[in-house]
mmCIF file with all atom_site columns, C-alpha atoms in Angstrom:
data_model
loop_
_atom_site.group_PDB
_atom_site.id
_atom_site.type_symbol
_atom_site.label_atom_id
_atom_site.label_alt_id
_atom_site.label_comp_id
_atom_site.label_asym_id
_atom_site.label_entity_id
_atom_site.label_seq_id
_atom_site.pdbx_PDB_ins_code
_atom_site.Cartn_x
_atom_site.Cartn_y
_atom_site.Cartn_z
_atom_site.occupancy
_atom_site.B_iso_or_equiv
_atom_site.pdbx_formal_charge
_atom_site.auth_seq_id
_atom_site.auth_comp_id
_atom_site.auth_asym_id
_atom_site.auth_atom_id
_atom_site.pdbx_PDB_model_num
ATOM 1   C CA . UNK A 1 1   ? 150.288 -4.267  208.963 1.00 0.00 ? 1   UNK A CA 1
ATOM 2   C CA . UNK A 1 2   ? 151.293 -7.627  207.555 1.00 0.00 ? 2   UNK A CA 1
ATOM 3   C CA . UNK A 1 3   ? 149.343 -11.290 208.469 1.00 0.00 ? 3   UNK A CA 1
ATOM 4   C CA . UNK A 1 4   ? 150.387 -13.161 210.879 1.00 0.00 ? 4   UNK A CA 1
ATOM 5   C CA . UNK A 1 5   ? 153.489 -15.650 210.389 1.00 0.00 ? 5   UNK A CA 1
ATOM 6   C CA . UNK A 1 6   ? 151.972 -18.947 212.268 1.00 0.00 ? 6   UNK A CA 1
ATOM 7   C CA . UNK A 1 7   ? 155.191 -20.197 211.731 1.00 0.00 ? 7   UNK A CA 1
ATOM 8   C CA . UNK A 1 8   ? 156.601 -18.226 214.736 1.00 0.00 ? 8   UNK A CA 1
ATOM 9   C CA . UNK A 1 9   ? 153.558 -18.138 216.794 1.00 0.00 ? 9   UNK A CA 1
ATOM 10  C CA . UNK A 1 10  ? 154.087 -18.196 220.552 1.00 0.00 ? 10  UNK A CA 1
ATOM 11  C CA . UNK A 1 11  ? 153.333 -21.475 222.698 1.00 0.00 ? 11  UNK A CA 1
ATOM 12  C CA . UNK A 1 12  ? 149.591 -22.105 223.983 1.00 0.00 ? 12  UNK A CA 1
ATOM 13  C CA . UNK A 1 13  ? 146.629 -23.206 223.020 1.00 0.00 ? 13  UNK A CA 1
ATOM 14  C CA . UNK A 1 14  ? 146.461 -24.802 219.871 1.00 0.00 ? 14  UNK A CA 1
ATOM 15  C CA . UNK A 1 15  ? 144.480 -22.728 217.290 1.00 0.00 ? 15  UNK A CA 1
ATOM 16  C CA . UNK A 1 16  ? 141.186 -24.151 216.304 1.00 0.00 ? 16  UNK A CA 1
ATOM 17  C CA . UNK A 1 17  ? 140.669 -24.254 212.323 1.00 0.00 ? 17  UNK A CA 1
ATOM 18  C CA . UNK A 1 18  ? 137.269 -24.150 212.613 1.00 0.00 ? 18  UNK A CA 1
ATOM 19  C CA . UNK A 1 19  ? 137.119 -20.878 214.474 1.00 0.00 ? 19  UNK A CA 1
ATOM 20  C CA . UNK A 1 20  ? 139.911 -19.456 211.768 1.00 0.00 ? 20  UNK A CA 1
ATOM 21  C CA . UNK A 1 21  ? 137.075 -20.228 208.743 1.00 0.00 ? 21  UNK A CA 1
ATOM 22  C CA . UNK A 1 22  ? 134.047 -18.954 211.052 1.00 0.00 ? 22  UNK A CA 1
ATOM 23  C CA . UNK A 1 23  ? 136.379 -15.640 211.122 1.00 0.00 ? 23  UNK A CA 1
ATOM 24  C CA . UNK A 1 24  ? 136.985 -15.113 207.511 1.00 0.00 ? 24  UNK A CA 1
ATOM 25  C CA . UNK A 1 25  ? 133.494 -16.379 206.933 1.00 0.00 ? 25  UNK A CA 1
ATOM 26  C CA . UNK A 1 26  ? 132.366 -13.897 208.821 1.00 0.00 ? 26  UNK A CA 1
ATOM 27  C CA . UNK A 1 27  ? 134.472 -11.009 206.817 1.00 0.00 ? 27  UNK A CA 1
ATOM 28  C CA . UNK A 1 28  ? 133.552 -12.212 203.776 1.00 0.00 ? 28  UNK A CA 1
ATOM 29  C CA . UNK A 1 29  ? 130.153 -12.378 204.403 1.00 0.00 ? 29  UNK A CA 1
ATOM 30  C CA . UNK A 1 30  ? 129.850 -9.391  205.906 1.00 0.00 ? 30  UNK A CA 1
ATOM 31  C CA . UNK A 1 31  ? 131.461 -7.216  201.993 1.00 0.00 ? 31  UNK A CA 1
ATOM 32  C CA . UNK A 1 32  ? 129.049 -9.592  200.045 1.00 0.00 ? 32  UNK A CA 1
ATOM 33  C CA . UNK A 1 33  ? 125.534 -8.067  202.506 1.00 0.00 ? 33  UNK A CA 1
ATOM 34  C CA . UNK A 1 34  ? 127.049 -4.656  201.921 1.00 0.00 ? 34  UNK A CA 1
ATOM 35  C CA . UNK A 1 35  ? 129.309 -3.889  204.611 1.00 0.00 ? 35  UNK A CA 1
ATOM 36  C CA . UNK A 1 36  ? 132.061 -1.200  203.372 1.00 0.00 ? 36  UNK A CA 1
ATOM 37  C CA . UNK A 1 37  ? 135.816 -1.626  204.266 1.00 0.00 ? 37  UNK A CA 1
ATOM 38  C CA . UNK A 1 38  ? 135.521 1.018   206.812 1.00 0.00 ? 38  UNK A CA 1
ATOM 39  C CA . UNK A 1 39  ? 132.232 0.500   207.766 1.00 0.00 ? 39  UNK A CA 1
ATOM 40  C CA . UNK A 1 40  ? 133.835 -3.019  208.988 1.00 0.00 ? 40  UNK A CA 1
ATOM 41  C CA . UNK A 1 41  ? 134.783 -3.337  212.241 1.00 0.00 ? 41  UNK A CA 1
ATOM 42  C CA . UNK A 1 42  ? 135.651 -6.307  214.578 1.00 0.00 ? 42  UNK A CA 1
ATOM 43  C CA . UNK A 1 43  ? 132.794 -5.832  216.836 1.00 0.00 ? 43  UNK A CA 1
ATOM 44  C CA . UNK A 1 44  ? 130.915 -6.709  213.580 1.00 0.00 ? 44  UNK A CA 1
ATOM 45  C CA . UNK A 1 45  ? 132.969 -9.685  212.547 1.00 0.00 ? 45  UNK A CA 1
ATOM 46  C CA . UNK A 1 46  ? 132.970 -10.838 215.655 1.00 0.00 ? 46  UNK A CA 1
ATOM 47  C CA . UNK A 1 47  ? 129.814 -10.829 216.411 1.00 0.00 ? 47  UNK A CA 1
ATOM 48  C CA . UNK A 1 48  ? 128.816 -12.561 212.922 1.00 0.00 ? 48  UNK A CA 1
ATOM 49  C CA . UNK A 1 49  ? 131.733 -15.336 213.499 1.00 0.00 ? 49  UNK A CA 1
ATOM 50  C CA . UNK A 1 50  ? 130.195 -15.876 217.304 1.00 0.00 ? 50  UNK A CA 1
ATOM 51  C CA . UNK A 1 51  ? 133.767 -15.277 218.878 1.00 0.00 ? 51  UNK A CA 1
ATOM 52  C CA . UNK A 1 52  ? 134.690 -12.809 221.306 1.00 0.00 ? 52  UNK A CA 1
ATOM 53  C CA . UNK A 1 53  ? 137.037 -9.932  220.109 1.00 0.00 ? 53  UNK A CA 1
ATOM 54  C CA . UNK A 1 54  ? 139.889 -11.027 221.705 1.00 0.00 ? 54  UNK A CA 1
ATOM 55  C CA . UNK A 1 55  ? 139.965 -14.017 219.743 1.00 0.00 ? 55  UNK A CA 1
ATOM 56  C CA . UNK A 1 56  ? 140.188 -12.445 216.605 1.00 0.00 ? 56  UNK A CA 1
ATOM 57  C CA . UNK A 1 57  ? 143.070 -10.234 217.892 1.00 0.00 ? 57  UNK A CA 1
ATOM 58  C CA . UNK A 1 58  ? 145.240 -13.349 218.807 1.00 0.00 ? 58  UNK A CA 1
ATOM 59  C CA . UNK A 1 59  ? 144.881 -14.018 215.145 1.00 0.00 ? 59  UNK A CA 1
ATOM 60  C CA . UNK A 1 60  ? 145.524 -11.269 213.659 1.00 0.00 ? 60  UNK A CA 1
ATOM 61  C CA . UNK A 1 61  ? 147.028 -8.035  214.290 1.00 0.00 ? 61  UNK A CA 1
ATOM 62  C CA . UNK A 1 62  ? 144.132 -5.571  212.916 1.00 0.00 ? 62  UNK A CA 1
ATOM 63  C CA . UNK A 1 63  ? 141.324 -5.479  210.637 1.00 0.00 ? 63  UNK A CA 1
ATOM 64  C CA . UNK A 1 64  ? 143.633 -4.669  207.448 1.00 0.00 ? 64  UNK A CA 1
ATOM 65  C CA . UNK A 1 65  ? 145.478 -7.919  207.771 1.00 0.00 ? 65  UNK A CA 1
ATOM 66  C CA . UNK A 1 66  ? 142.344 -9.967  208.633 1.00 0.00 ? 66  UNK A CA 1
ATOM 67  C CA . UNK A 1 67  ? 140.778 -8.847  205.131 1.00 0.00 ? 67  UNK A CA 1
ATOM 68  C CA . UNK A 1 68  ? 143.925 -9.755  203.469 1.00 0.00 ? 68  UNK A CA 1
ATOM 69  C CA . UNK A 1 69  ? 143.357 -13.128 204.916 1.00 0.00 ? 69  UNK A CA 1
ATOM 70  C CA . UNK A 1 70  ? 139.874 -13.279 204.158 1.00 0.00 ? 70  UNK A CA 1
ATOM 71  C CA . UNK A 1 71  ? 140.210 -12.272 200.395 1.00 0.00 ? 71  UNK A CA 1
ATOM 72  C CA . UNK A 1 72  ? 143.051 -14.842 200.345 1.00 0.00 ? 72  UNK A CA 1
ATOM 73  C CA . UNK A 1 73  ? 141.158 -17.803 201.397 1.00 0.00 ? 73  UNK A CA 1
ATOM 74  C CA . UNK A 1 74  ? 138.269 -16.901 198.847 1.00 0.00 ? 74  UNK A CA 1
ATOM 75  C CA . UNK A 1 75  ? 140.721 -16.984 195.979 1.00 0.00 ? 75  UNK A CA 1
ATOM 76  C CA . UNK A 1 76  ? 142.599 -20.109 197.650 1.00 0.00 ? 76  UNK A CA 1
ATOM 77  C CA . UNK A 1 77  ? 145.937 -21.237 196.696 1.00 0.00 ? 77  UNK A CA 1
ATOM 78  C CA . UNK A 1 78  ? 147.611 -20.383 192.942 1.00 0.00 ? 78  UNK A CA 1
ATOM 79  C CA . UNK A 1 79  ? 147.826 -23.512 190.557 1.00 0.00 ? 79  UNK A CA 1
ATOM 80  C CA . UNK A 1 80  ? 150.977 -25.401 191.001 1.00 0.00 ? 80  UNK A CA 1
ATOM 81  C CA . UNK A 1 81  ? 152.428 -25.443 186.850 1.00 0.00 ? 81  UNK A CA 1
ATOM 82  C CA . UNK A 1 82  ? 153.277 -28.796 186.571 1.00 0.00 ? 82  UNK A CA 1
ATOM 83  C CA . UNK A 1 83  ? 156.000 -28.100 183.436 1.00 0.00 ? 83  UNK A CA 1
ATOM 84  C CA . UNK A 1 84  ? 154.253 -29.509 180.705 1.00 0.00 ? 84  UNK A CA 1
ATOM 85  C CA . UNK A 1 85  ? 154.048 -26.745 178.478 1.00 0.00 ? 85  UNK A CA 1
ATOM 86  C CA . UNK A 1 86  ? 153.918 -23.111 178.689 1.00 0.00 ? 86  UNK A CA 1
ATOM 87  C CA . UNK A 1 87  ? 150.588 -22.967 177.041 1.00 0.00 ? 87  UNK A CA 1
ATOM 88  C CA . UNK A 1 88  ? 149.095 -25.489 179.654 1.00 0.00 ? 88  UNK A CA 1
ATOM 89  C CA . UNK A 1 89  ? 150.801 -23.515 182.558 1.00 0.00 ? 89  UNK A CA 1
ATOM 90  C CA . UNK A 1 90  ? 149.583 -20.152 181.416 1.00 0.00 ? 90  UNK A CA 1
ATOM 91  C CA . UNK A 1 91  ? 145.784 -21.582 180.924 1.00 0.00 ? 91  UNK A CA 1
ATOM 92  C CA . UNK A 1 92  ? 146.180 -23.275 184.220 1.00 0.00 ? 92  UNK A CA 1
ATOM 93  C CA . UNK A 1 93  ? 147.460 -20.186 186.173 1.00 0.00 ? 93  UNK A CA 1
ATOM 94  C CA . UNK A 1 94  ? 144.637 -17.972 184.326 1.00 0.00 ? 94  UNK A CA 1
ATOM 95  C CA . UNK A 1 95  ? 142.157 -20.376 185.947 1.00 0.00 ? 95  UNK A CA 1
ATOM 96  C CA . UNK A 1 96  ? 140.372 -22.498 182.317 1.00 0.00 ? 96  UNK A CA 1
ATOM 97  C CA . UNK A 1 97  ? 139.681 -25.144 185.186 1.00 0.00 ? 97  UNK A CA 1
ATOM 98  C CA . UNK A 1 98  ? 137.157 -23.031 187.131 1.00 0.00 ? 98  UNK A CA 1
ATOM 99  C CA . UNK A 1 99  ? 133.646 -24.333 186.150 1.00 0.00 ? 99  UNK A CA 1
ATOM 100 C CA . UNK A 1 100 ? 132.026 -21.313 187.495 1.00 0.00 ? 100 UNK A CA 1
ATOM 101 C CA . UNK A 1 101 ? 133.528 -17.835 189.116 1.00 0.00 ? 101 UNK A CA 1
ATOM 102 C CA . UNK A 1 102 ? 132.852 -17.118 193.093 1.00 0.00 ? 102 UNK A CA 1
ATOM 103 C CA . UNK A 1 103 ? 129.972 -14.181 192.774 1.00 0.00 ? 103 UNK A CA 1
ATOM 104 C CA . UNK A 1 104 ? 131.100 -13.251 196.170 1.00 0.00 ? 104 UNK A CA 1
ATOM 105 C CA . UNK A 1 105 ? 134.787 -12.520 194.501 1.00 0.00 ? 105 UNK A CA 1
ATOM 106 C CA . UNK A 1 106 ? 133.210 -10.457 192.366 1.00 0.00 ? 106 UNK A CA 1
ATOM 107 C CA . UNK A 1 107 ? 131.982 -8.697  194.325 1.00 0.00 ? 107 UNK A CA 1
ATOM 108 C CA . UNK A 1 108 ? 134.349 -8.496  197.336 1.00 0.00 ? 108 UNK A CA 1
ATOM 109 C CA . UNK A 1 109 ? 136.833 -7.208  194.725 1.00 0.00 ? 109 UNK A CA 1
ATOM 110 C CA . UNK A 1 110 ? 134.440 -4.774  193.560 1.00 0.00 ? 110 UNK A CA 1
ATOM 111 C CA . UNK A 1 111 ? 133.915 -3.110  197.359 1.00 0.00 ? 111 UNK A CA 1
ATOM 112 C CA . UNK A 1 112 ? 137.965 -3.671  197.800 1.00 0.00 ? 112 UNK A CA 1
ATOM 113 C CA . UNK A 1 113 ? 138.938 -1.743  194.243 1.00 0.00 ? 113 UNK A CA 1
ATOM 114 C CA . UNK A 1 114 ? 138.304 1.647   195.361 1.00 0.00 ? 114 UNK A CA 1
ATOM 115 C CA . UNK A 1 115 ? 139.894 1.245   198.852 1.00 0.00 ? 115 UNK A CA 1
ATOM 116 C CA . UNK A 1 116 ? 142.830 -0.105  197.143 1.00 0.00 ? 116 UNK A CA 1
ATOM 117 C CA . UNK A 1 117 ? 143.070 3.241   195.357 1.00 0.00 ? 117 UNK A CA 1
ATOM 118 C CA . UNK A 1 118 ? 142.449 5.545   198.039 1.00 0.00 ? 118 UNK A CA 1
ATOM 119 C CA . UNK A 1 119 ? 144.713 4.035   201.173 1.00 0.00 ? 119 UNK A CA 1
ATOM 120 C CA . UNK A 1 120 ? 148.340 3.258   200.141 1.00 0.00 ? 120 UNK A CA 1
ATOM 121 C CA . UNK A 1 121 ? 148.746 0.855   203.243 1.00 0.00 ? 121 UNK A CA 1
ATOM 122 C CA . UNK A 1 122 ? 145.737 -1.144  201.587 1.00 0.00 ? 122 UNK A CA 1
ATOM 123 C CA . UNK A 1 123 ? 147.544 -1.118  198.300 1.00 0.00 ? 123 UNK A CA 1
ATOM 124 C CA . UNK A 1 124 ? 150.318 -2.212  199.883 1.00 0.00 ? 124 UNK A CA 1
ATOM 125 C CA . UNK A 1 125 ? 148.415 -5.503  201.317 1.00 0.00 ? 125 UNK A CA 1
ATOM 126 C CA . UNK A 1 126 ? 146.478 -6.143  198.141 1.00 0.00 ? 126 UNK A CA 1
ATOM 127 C CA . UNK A 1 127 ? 150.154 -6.075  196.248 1.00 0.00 ? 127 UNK A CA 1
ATOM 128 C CA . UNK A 1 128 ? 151.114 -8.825  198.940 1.00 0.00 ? 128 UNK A CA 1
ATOM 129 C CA . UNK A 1 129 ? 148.349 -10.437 198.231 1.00 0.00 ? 129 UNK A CA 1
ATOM 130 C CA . UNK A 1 130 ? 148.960 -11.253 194.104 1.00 0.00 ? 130 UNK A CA 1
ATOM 131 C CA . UNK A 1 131 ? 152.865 -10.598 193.816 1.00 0.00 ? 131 UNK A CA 1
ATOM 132 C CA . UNK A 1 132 ? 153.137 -14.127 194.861 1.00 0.00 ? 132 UNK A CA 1
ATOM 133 C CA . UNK A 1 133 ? 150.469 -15.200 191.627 1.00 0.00 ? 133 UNK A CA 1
ATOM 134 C CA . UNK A 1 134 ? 152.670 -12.963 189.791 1.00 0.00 ? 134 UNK A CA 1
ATOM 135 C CA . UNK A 1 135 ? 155.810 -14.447 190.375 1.00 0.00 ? 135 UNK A CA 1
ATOM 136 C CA . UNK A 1 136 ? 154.657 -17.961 189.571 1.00 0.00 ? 136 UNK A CA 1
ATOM 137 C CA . UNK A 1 137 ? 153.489 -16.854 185.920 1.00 0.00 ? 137 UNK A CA 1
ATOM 138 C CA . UNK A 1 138 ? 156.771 -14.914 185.488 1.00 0.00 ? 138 UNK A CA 1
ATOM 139 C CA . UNK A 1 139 ? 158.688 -18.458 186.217 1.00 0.00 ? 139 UNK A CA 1
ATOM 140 C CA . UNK A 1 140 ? 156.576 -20.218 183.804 1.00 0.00 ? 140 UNK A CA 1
ATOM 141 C CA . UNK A 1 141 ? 157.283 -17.493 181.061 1.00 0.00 ? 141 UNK A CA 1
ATOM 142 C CA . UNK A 1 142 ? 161.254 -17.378 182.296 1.00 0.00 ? 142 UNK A CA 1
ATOM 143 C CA . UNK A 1 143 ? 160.615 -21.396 181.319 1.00 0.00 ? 143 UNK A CA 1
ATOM 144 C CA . UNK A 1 144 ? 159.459 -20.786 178.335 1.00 0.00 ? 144 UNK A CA 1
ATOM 145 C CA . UNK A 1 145 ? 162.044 -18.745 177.230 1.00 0.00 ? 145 UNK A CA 1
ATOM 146 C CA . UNK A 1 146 ? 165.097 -20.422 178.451 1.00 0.00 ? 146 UNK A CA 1
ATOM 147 C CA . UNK A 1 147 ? 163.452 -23.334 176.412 1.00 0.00 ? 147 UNK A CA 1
ATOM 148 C CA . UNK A 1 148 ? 163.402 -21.809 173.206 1.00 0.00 ? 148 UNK A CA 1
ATOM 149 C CA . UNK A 1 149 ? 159.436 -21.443 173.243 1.00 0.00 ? 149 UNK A CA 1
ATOM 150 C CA . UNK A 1 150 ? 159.260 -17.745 173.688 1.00 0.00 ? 150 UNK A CA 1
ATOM 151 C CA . UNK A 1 151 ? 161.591 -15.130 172.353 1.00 0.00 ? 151 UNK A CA 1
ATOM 152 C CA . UNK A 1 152 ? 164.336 -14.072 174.536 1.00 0.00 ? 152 UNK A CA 1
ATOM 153 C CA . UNK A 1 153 ? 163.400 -10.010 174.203 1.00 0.00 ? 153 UNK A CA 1
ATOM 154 C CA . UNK A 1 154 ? 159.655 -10.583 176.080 1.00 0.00 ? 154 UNK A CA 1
ATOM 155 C CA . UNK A 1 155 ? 159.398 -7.678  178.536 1.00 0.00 ? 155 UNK A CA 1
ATOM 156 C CA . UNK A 1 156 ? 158.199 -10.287 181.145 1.00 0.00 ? 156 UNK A CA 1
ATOM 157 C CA . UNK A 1 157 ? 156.289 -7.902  183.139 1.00 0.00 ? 157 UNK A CA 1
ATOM 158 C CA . UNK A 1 158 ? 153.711 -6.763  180.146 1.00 0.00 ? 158 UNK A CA 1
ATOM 159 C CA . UNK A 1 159 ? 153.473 -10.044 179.543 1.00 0.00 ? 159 UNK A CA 1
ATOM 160 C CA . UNK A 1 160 ? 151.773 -11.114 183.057 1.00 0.00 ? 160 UNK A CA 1
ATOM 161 C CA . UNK A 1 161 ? 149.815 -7.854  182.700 1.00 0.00 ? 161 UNK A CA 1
ATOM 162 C CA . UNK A 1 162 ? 148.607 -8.841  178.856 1.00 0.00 ? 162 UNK A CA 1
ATOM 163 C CA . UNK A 1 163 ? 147.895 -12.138 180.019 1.00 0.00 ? 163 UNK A CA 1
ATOM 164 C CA . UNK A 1 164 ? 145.971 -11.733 183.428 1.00 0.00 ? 164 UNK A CA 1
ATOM 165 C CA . UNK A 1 165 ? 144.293 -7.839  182.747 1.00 0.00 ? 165 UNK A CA 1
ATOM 166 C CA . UNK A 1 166 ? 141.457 -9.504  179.538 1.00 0.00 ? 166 UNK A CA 1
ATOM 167 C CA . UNK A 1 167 ? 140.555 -12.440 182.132 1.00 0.00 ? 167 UNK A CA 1
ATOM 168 C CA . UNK A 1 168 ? 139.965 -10.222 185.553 1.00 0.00 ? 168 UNK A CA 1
ATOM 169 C CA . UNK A 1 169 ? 137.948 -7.439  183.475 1.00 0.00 ? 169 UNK A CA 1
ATOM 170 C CA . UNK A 1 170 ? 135.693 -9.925  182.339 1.00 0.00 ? 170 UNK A CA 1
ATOM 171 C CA . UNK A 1 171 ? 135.275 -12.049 185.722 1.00 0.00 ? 171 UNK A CA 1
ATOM 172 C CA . UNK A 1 172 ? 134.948 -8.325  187.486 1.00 0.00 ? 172 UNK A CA 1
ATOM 173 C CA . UNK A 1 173 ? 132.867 -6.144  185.272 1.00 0.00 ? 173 UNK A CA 1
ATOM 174 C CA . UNK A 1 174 ? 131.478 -9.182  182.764 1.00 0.00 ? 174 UNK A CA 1
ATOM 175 C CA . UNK A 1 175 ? 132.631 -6.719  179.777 1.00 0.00 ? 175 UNK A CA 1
ATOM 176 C CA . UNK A 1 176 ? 131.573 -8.761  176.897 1.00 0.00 ? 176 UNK A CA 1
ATOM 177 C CA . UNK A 1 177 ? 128.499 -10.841 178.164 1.00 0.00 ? 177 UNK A CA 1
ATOM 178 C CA . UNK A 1 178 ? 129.002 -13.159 174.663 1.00 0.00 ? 178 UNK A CA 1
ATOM 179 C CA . UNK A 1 179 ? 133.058 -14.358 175.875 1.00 0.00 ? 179 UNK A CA 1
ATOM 180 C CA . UNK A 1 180 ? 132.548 -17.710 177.863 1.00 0.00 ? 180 UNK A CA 1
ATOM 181 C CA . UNK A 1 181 ? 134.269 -17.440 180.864 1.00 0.00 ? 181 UNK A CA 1
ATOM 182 C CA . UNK A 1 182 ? 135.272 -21.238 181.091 1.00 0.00 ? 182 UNK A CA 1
ATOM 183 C CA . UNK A 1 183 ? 137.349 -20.792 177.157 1.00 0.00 ? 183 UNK A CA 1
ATOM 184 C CA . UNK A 1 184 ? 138.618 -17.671 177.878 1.00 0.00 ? 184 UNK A CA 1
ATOM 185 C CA . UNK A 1 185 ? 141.253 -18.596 179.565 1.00 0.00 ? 185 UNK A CA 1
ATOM 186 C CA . UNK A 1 186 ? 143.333 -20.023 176.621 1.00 0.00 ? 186 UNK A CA 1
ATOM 187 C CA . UNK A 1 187 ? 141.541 -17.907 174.140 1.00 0.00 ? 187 UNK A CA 1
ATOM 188 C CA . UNK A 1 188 ? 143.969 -15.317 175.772 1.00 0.00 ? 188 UNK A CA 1
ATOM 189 C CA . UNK A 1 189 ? 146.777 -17.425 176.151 1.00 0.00 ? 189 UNK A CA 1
ATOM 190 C CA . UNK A 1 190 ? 147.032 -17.974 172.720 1.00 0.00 ? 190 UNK A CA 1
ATOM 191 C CA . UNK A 1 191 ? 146.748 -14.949 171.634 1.00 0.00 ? 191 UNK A CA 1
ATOM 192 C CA . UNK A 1 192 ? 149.157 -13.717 173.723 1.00 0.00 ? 192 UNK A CA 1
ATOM 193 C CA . UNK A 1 193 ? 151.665 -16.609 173.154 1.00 0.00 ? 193 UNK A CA 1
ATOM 194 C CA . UNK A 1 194 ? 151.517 -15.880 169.030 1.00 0.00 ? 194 UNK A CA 1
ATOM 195 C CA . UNK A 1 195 ? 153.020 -12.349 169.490 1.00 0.00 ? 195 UNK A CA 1
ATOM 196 C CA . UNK A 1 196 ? 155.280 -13.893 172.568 1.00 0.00 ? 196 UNK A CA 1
ATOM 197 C CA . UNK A 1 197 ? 156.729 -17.711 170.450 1.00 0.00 ? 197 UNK A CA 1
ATOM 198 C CA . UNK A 1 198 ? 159.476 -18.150 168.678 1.00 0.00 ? 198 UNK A CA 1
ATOM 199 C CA . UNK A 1 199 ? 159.741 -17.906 164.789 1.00 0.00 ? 199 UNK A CA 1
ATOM 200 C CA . UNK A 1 200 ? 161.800 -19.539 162.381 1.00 0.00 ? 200 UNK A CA 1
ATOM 201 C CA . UNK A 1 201 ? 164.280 -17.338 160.842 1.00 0.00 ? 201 UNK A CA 1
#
C-alpha cells in the first residue's frame, strides 16, 4: 500500500486540513501513549481524532499508509540546500538548525524499528519514506564533486550512510549523553568531508 496521490483525487467535497492533522495527530499520539503498530487500529484513531471511520478511509487506503503519513508529517519536509557550499548543505540536511529533537520522534521511531524489521511491506513504506532525504544529500555530494570539492572516486552511497548513521544513533538511542545534539551535526560533517575533499597533488 502506497499514500494517497491528492494530485489525482476524485471530484467532491473539498478535504478539510484540519481534519487531515486531527488524523495524524491522532496516530501519532496514539505510538507516543504506547499503542503498538498492530495493536493500532482505525477504530482507535478514529475515535482519538473524533472522525468517523469512513473518513479516514477516504484519506487513505489502510492503516500502513496512514502511519507513513503520520511519521512523515512529524519529521516535516527535508531542507531545501540552497548551493552555498557542500559543508553548509550537508549540516543543513543533517538538521544543525534543530534547537531541540521531537521526543515523540524518538520514540515513534523506536516502536516503528522493529516492525520495520519484521514486515517487508513496512520496510518497503519506511524506504519510501527517506529515499527521497536520501536523494537530496546524494545531489549535494554529486555537487560537490562535479565542483572539484570532493574527490571524484566517493562511493556516494557510504557516504549518505557515514554521514546520516552517527546523527540518528544519537537522536534515537542518545549513545554518548556528553555529544551536544545541536553541534553534532557539522562535527560529523567535517569529519566526514576530510576523508571525502580534495587534496593537492
Amino acid at each position: 500500500m502506497t499514500t494517497v496521490d491528492t494530485s489525482t483525487r476524485s471530484p467532491g467535497r473539498p478535504r478539510s486540513a484540519r481534519v487531515d492533522e486531527s488524523i495524524l495527530k491522532a496516530v501519532l499520539d496514539l505510538l507516543v501513549e504506547g499503542h503498538t503498530v498492530e495493536a493500532l487500529t482505525i477504530e482507535a484513531v478514529a475515535a482519538k481524532a473524533g472522525v468517523g471511520k469512513a473518513t479516514i478511509y477516504r484519506r487513505w487506503p489502510g492503516k500502513d499508509a496512514l502511519l507513513v503519513d503520520a511519521v512523515r508529517s512529524l519529521k516535516g519536509p527535508a531542507p531545501t540546500p540552497v548551493g552555498a557550499s557542500v559543508r553548509d548543505d550537508l549540516v543543513l540536511l543533517l538538521g544543525s538548525a534543530r534547537k531541540k529533537p521531537d521526543q515523540r520522534f524518538v520514540r515513534i521511531m523506536s516502536c516503528l524499528g522493529p516492525e520495520v524489521q519484521r514486515s517487508p511491506e513496512r520496510y518497503r513504506l519506511y524506504q519510501g519514506l527517506v529515499e527521497p532525504r536520501r536523494e537530496v544529500m546524494r545531489e549535494v555530494l554529486r555537487r560537490g564533486v562535479a565542483a572539484g570539492e570532493l574527490r571524484p572516486d566517493i562511493d556516494i552511497e557510504v557516504a549518505v550512510m557515514l554521514l546520516t548513521a552517527p546523527v540518528l544513533i544519537q537522536r534515537m538511542l542518545r549513545w554518548h549523553p556528553d555529544l551536544d545534539d545541536a553541534t553534532l551535526p557539522g562535527r560529523v560533517v567535517d569529519t566526514v568531508l576530510a576523508g571525502l575533499a580534495t587534496h593537492p597533488g
